[in-house]
PDB file of C-alpha atoms and ligand atoms in Angstrom:
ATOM      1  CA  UNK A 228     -33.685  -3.104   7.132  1.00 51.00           C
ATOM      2  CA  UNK A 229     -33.914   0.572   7.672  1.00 52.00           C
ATOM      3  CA  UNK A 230     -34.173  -0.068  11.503  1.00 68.00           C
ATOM      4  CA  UNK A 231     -29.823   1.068  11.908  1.00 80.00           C
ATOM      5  CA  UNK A 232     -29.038   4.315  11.720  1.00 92.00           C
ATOM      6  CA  UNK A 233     -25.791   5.289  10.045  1.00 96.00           C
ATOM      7  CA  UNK A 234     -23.677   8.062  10.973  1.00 97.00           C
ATOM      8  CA  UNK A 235     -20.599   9.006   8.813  1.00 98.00           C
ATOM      9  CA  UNK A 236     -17.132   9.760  10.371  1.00 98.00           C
ATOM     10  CA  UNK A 237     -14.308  10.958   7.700  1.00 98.00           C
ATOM     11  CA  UNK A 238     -10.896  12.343   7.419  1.00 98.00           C
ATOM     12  CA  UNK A 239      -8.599  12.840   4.567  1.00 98.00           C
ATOM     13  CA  UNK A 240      -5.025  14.227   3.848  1.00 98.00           C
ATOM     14  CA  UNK A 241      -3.042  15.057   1.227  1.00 98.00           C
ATOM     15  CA  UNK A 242       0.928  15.490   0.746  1.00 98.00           C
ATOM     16  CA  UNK A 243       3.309  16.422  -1.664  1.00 97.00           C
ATOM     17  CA  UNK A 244       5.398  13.256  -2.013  1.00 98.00           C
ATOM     18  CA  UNK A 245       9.165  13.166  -2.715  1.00 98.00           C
ATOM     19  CA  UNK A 246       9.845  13.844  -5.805  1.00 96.00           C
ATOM     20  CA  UNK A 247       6.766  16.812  -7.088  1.00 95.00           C
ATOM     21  CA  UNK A 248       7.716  20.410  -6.323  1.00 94.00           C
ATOM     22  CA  UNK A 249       4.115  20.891  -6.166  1.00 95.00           C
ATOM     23  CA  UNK A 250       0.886  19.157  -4.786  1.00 97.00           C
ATOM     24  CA  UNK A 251      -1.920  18.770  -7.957  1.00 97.00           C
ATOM     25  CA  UNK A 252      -4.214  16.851  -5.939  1.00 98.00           C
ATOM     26  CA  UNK A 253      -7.062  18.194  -4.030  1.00 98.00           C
ATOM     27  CA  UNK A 254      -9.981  16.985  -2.094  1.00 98.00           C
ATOM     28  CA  UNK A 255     -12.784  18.165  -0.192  1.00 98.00           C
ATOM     29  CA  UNK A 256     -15.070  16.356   2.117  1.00 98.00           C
ATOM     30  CA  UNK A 257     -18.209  17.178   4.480  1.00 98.00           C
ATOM     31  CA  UNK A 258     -19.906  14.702   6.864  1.00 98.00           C
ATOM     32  CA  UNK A 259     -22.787  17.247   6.745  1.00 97.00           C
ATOM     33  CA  UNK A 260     -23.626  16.968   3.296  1.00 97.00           C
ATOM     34  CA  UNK A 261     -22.571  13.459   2.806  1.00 97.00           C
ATOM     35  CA  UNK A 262     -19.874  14.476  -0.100  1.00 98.00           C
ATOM     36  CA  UNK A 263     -16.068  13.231  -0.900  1.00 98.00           C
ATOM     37  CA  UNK A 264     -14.139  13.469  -3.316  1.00 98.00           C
ATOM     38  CA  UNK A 265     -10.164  13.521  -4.208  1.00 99.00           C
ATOM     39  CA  UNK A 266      -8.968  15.022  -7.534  1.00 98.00           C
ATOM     40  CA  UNK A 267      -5.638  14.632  -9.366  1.00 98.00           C
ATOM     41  CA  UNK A 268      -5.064  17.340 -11.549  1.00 97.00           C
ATOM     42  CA  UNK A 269      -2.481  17.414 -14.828  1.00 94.00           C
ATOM     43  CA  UNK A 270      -1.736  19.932 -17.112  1.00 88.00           C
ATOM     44  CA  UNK A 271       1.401  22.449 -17.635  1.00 79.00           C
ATOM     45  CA  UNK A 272       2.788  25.025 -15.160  1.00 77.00           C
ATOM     46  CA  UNK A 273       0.022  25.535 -12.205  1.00 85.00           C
ATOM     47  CA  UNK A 274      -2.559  24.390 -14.130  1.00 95.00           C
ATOM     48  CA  UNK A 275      -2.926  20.786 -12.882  1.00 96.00           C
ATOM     49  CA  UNK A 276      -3.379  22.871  -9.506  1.00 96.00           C
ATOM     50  CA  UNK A 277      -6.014  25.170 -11.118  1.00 97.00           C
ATOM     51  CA  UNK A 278      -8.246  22.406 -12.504  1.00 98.00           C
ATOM     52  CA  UNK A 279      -8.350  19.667  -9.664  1.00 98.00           C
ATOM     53  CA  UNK A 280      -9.309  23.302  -6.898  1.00 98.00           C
ATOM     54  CA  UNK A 281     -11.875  23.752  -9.804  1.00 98.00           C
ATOM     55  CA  UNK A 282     -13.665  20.484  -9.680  1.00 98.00           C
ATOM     56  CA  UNK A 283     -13.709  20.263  -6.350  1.00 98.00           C
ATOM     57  CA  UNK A 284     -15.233  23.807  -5.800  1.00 98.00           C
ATOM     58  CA  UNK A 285     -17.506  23.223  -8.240  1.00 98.00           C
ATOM     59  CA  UNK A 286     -18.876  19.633  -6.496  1.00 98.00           C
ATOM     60  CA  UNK A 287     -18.752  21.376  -3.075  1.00 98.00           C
ATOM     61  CA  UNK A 288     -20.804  24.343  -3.954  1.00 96.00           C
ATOM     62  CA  UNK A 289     -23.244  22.161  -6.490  1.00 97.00           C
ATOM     63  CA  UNK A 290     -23.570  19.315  -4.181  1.00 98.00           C
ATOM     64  CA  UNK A 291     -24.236  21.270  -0.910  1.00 97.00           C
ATOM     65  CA  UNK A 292     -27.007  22.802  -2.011  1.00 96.00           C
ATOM     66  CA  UNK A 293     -28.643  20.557  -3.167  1.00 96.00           C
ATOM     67  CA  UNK A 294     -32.615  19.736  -2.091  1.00 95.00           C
ATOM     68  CA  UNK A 295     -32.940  17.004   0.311  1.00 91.00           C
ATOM     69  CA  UNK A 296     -34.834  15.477  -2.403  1.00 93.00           C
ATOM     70  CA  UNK A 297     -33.245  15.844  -4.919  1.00 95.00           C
ATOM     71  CA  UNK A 298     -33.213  12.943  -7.429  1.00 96.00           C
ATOM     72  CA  UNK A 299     -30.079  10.678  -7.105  1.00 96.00           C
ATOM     73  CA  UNK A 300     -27.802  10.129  -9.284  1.00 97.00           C
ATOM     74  CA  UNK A 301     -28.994  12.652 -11.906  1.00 97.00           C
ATOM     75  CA  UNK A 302     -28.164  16.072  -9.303  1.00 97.00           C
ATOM     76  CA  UNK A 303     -24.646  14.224  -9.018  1.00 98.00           C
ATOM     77  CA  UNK A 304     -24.133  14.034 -12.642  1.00 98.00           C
ATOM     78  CA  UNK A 305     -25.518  17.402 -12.653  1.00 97.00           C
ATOM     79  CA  UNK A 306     -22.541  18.396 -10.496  1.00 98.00           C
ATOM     80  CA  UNK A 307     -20.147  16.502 -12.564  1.00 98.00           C
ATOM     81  CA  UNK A 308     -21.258  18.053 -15.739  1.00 98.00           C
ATOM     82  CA  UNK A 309     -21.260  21.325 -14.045  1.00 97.00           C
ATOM     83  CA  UNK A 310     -17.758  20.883 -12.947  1.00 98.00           C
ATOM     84  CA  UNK A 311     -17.005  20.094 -16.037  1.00 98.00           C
ATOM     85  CA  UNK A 312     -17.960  22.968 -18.069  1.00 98.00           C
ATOM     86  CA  UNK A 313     -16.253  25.444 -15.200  1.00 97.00           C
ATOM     87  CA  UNK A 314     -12.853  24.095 -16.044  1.00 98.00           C
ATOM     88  CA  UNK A 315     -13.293  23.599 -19.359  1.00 97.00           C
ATOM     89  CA  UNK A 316     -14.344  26.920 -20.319  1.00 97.00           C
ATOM     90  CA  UNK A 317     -11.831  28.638 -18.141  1.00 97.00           C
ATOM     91  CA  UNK A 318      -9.028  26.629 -20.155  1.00 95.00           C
ATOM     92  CA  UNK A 319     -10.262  27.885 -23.399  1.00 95.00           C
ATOM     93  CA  UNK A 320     -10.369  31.146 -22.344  1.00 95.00           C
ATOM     94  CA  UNK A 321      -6.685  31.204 -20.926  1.00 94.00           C
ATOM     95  CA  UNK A 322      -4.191  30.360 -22.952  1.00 92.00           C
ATOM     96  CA  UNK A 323      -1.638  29.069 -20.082  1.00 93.00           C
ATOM     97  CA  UNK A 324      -4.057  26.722 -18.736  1.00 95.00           C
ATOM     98  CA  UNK A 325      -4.795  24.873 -21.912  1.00 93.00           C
ATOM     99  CA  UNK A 326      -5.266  21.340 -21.924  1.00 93.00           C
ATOM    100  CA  UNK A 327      -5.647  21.275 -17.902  1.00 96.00           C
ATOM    101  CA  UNK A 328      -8.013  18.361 -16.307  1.00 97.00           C
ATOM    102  CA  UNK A 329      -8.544  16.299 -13.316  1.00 98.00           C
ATOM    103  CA  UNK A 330      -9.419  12.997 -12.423  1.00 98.00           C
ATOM    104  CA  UNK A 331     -12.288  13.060  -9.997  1.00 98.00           C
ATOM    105  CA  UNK A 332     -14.131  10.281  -7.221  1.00 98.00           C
ATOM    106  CA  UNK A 333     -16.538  11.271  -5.192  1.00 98.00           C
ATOM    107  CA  UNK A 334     -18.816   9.233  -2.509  1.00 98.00           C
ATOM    108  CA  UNK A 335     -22.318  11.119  -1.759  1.00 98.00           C
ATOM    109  CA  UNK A 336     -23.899   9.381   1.285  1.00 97.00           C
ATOM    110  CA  UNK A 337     -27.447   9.183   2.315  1.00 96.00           C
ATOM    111  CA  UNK A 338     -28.530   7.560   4.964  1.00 95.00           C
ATOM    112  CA  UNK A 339     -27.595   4.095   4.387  1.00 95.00           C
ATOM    113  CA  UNK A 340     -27.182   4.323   0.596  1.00 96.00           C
ATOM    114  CA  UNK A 341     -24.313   5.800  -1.137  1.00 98.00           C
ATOM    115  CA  UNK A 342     -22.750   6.646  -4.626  1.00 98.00           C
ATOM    116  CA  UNK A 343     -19.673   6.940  -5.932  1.00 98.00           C
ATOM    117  CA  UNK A 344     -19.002   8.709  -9.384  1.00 98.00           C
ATOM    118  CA  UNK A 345     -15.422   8.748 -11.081  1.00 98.00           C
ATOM    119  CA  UNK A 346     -13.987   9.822 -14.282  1.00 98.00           C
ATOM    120  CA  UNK A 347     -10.076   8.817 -14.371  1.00 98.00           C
ATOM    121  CA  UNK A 348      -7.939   6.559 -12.500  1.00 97.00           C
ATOM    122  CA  UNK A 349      -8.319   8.281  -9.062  1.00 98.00           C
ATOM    123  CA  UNK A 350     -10.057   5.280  -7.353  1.00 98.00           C
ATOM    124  CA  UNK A 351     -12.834   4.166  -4.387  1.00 98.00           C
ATOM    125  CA  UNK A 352     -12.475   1.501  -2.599  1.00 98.00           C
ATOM    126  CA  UNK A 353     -14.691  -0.096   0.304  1.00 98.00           C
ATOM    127  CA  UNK A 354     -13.445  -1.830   3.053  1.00 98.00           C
ATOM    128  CA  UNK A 355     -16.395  -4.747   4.872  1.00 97.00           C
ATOM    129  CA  UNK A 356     -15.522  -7.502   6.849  1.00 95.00           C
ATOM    130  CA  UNK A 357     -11.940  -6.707   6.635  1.00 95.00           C
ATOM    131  CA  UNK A 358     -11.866  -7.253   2.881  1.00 97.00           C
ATOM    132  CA  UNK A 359     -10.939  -4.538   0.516  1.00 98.00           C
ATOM    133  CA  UNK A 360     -12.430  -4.340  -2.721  1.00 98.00           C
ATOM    134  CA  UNK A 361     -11.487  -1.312  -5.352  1.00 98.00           C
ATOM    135  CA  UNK A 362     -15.281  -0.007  -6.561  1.00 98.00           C
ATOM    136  CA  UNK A 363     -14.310   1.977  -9.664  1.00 98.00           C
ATOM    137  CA  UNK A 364     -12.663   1.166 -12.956  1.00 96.00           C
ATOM    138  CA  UNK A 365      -9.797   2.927 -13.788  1.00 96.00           C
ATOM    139  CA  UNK A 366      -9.875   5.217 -16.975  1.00 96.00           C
ATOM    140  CA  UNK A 367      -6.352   4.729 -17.891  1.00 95.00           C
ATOM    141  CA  UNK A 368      -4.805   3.420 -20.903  1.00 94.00           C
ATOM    142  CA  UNK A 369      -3.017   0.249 -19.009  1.00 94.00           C
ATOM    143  CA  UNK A 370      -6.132  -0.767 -16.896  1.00 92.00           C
ATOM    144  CA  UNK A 371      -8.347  -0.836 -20.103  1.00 93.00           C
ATOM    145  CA  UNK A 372      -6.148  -3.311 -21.845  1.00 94.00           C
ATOM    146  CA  UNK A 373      -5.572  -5.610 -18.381  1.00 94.00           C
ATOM    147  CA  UNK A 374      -9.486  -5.475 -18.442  1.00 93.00           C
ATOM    148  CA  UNK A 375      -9.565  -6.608 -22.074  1.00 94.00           C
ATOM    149  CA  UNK A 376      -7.041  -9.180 -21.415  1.00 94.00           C
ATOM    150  CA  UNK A 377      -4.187  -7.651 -23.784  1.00 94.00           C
ATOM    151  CA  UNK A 378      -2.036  -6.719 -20.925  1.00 93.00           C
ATOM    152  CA  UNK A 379      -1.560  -8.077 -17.318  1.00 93.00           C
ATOM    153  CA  UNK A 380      -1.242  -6.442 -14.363  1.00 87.00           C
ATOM    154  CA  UNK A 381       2.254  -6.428 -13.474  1.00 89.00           C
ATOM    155  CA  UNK A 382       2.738  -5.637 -17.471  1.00 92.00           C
ATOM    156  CA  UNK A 383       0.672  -2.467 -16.640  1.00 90.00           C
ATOM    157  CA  UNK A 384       2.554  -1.594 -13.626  1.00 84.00           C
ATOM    158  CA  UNK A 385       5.491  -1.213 -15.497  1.00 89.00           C
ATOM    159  CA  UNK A 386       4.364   0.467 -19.057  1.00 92.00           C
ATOM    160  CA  UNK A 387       5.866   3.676 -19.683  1.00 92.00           C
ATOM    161  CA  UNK A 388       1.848   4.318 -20.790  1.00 91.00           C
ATOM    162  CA  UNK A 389       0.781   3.920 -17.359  1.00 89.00           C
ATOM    163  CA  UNK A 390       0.284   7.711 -17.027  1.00 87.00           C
ATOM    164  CA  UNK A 391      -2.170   7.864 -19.660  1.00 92.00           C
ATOM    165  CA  UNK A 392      -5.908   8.409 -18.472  1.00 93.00           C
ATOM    166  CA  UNK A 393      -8.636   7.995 -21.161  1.00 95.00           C
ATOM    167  CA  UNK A 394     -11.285  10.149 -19.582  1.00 96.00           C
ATOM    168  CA  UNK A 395     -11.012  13.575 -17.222  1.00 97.00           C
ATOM    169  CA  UNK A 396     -12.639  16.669 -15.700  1.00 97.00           C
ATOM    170  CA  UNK A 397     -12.315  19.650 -18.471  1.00 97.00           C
ATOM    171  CA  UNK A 398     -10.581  18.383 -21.447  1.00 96.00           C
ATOM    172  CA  UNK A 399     -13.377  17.771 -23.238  1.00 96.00           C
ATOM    173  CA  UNK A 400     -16.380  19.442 -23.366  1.00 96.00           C
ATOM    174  CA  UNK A 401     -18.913  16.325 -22.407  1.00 96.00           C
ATOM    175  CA  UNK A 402     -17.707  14.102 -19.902  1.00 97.00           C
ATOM    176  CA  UNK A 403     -19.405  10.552 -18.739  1.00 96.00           C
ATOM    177  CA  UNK A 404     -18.769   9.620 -15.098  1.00 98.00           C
ATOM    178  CA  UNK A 405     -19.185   5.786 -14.116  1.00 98.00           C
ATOM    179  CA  UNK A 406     -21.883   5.829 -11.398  1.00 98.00           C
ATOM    180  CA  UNK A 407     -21.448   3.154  -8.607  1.00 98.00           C
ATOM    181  CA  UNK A 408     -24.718   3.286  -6.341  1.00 98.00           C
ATOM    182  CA  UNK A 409     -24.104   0.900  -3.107  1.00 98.00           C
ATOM    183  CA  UNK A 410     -26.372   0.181   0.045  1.00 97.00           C
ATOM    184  CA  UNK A 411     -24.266   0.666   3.132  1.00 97.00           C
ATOM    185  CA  UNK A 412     -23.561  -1.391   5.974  1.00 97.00           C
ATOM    186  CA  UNK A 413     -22.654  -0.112   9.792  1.00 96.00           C
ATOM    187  CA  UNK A 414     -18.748  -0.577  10.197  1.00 96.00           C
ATOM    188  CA  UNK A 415     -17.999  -0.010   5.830  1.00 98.00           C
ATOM    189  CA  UNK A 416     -14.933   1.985   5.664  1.00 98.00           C
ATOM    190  CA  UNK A 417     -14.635   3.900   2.180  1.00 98.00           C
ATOM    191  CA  UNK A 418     -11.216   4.882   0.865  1.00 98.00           C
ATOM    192  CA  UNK A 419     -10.686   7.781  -2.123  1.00 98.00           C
ATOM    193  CA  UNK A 420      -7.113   8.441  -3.143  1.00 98.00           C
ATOM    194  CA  UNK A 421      -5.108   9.469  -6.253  1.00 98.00           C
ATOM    195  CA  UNK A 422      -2.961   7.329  -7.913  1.00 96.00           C
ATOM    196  CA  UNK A 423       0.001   8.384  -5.849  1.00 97.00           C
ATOM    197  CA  UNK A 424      -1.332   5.967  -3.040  1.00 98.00           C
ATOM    198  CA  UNK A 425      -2.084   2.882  -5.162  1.00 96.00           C
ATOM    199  CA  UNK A 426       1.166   3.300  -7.333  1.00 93.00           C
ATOM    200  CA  UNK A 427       3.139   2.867  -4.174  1.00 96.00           C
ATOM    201  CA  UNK A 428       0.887   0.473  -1.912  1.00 97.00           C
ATOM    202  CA  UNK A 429      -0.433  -2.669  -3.243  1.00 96.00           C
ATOM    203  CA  UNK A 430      -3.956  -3.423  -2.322  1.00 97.00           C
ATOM    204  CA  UNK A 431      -2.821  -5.891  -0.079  1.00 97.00           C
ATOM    205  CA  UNK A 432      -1.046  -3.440   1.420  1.00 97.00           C
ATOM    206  CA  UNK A 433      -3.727  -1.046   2.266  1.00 98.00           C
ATOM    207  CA  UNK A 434      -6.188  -4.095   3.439  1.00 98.00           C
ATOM    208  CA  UNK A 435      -3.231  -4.504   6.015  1.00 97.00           C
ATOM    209  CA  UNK A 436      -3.365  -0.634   7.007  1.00 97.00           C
ATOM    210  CA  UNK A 437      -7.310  -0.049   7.131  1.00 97.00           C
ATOM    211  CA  UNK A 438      -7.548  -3.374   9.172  1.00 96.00           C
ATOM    212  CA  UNK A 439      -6.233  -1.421  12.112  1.00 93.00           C
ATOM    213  CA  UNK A 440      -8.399  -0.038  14.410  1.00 88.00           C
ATOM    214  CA  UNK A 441      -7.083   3.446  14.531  1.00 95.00           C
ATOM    215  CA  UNK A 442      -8.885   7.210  14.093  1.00 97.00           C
ATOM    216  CA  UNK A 443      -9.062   7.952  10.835  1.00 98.00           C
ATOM    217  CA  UNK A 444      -7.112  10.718  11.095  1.00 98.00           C
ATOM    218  CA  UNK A 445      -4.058   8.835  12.224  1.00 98.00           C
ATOM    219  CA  UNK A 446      -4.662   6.053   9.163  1.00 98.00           C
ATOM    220  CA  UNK A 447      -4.595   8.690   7.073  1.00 98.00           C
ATOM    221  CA  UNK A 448      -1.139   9.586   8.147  1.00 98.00           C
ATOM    222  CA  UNK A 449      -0.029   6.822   8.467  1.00 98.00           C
ATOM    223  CA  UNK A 450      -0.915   5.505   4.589  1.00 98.00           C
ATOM    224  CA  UNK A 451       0.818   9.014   2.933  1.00 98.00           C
ATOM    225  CA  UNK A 452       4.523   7.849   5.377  1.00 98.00           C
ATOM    226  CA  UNK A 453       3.737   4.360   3.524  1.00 98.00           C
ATOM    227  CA  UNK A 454       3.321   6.051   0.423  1.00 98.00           C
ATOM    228  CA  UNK A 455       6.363   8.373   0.876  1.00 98.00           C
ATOM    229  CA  UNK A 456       8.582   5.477   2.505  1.00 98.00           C
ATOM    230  CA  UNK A 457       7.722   3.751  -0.862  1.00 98.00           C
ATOM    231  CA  UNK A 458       9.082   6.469  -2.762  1.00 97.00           C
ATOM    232  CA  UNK A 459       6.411   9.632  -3.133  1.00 98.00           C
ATOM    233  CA  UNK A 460       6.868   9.703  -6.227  1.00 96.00           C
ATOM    234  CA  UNK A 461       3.794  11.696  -6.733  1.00 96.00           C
ATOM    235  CA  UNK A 462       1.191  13.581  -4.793  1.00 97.00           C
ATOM    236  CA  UNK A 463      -0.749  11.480  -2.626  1.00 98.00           C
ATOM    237  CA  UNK A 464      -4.132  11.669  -1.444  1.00 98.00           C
ATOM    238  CA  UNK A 465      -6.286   9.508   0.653  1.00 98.00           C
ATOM    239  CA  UNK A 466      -9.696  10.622   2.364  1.00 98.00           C
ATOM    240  CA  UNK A 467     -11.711   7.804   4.600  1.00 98.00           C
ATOM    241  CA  UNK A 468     -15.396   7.888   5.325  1.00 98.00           C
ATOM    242  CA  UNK A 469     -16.400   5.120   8.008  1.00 98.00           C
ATOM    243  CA  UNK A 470     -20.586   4.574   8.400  1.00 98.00           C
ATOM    244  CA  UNK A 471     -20.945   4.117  11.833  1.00 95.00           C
ATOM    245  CA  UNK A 472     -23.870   2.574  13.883  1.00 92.00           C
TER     246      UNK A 472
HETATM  247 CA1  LIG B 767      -1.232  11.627  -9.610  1.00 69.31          CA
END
């Protein structure tokens, strides 16, 4: 223990899709720091555009500056009530971006522990050993009922209700993030992406892509043509952070 060093590699892209006119997801990501995150924004006109650029500007700026000591998780929750408030108060105060929010994962790394935070049914997953397992809990509607065992999974798939997130960035004026804290492992491969990934790919599916041993840059691209060949039916996101010996 503590005798590996871990250094993080990442890359992330994001596309339109098919069928969207525009592209509501965002994402930012610095190895520096050791912050990622992908938003999914919603809300009428440009606002789902407005309020996912929001949250992630307001991680960025919060998170980057933080002290090297500074107390974790608290300065992340910091950041997420922060980012909160930012897009909240701007959609009170304008009239065409009322009701806007995001969904929101992020993965801080330090040294060979991590986090990941997320409010909505944007979702982390980490890749060890070749298995995949999805870290977060999606806030939506369908996923809470599968969880409570009043809907299955291929009933959620399929619910006209399967839009429907129960918790998001800036559409209320408290938000709760779940709070995932993990110890990391040299060759962990960490995938955030919005729901227009995991709506076209199973998990199986992506377990299949990450296995290869490609740049991340080129799995990246290679996940958004699956995504699109599937039908891009929305905006699709997907950022990878590998910990490296
Ligand atoms: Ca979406």
């Amino acid at each position: 223990m503590g005798s590996v060093v871990i250094h993080y590699s990442a890359a992330a892209a994001s596309d339109r899709g098919r069928k969207r006119s525009s592209n509501e997801d965002a994402f930012g990501s610095s190895v520096e720091h050791g912050v990622h995150l992908v938003c999914d924004g919603m809300g009428g006109a440009a606002a789902g555009e407005v309020a996912s650029a929001l949250a992630v500007d307001a991680m960025m700026s919060t998170l980057n500056a933080r002290a090297a000591d500074a107390p974790m998780p608290q300065t992340a929750e910091q950041a997420v009530a922060a980012a909160n408030e930012v897009i909240f108060h701007k959609a009170q105060r304008n009239s065409q971006l009322s009701g806007m929010g995001t969904t929101m994962v992020t993965l801080i790394t330090d040294g060979d522990r991590a986090w990941i935070l997320n409010v909505g049914d944007s979702r982390a997953y980490r890749m060890r050993g070749g298995i995949l397992e999805q870290i977060t809990l999606d806030h939506s509607l369908v996923e809470e009922q599968v969880r409570s065992g009043r809907m299955d999974h291929a009933e959620a798939l399929r619910s006209p209700l399967r839009n429907v997130i129960t918790r998001a960035l800036g559409t209320q004026p408290v938000v709760s993030a779940d709070v995932f804290p993990l110890e990391i492992e040299a060759g962990d491969l960490f995938l955030l992406c919005s729901d227009g990934l995991t709506r076209e790919l199973s998990d199986d599916s992506l377990e299949s892509s990450l296995r290869l041993d490609l740049p991340l840059g080129e799995l990246c691209s290679q996940l958004i043509e699956a995504a699109n060949k599937a039908g891009g039916h929305d905006n699709i996101t997907c950022l990878l952070v590998r910990a490296n010996e």
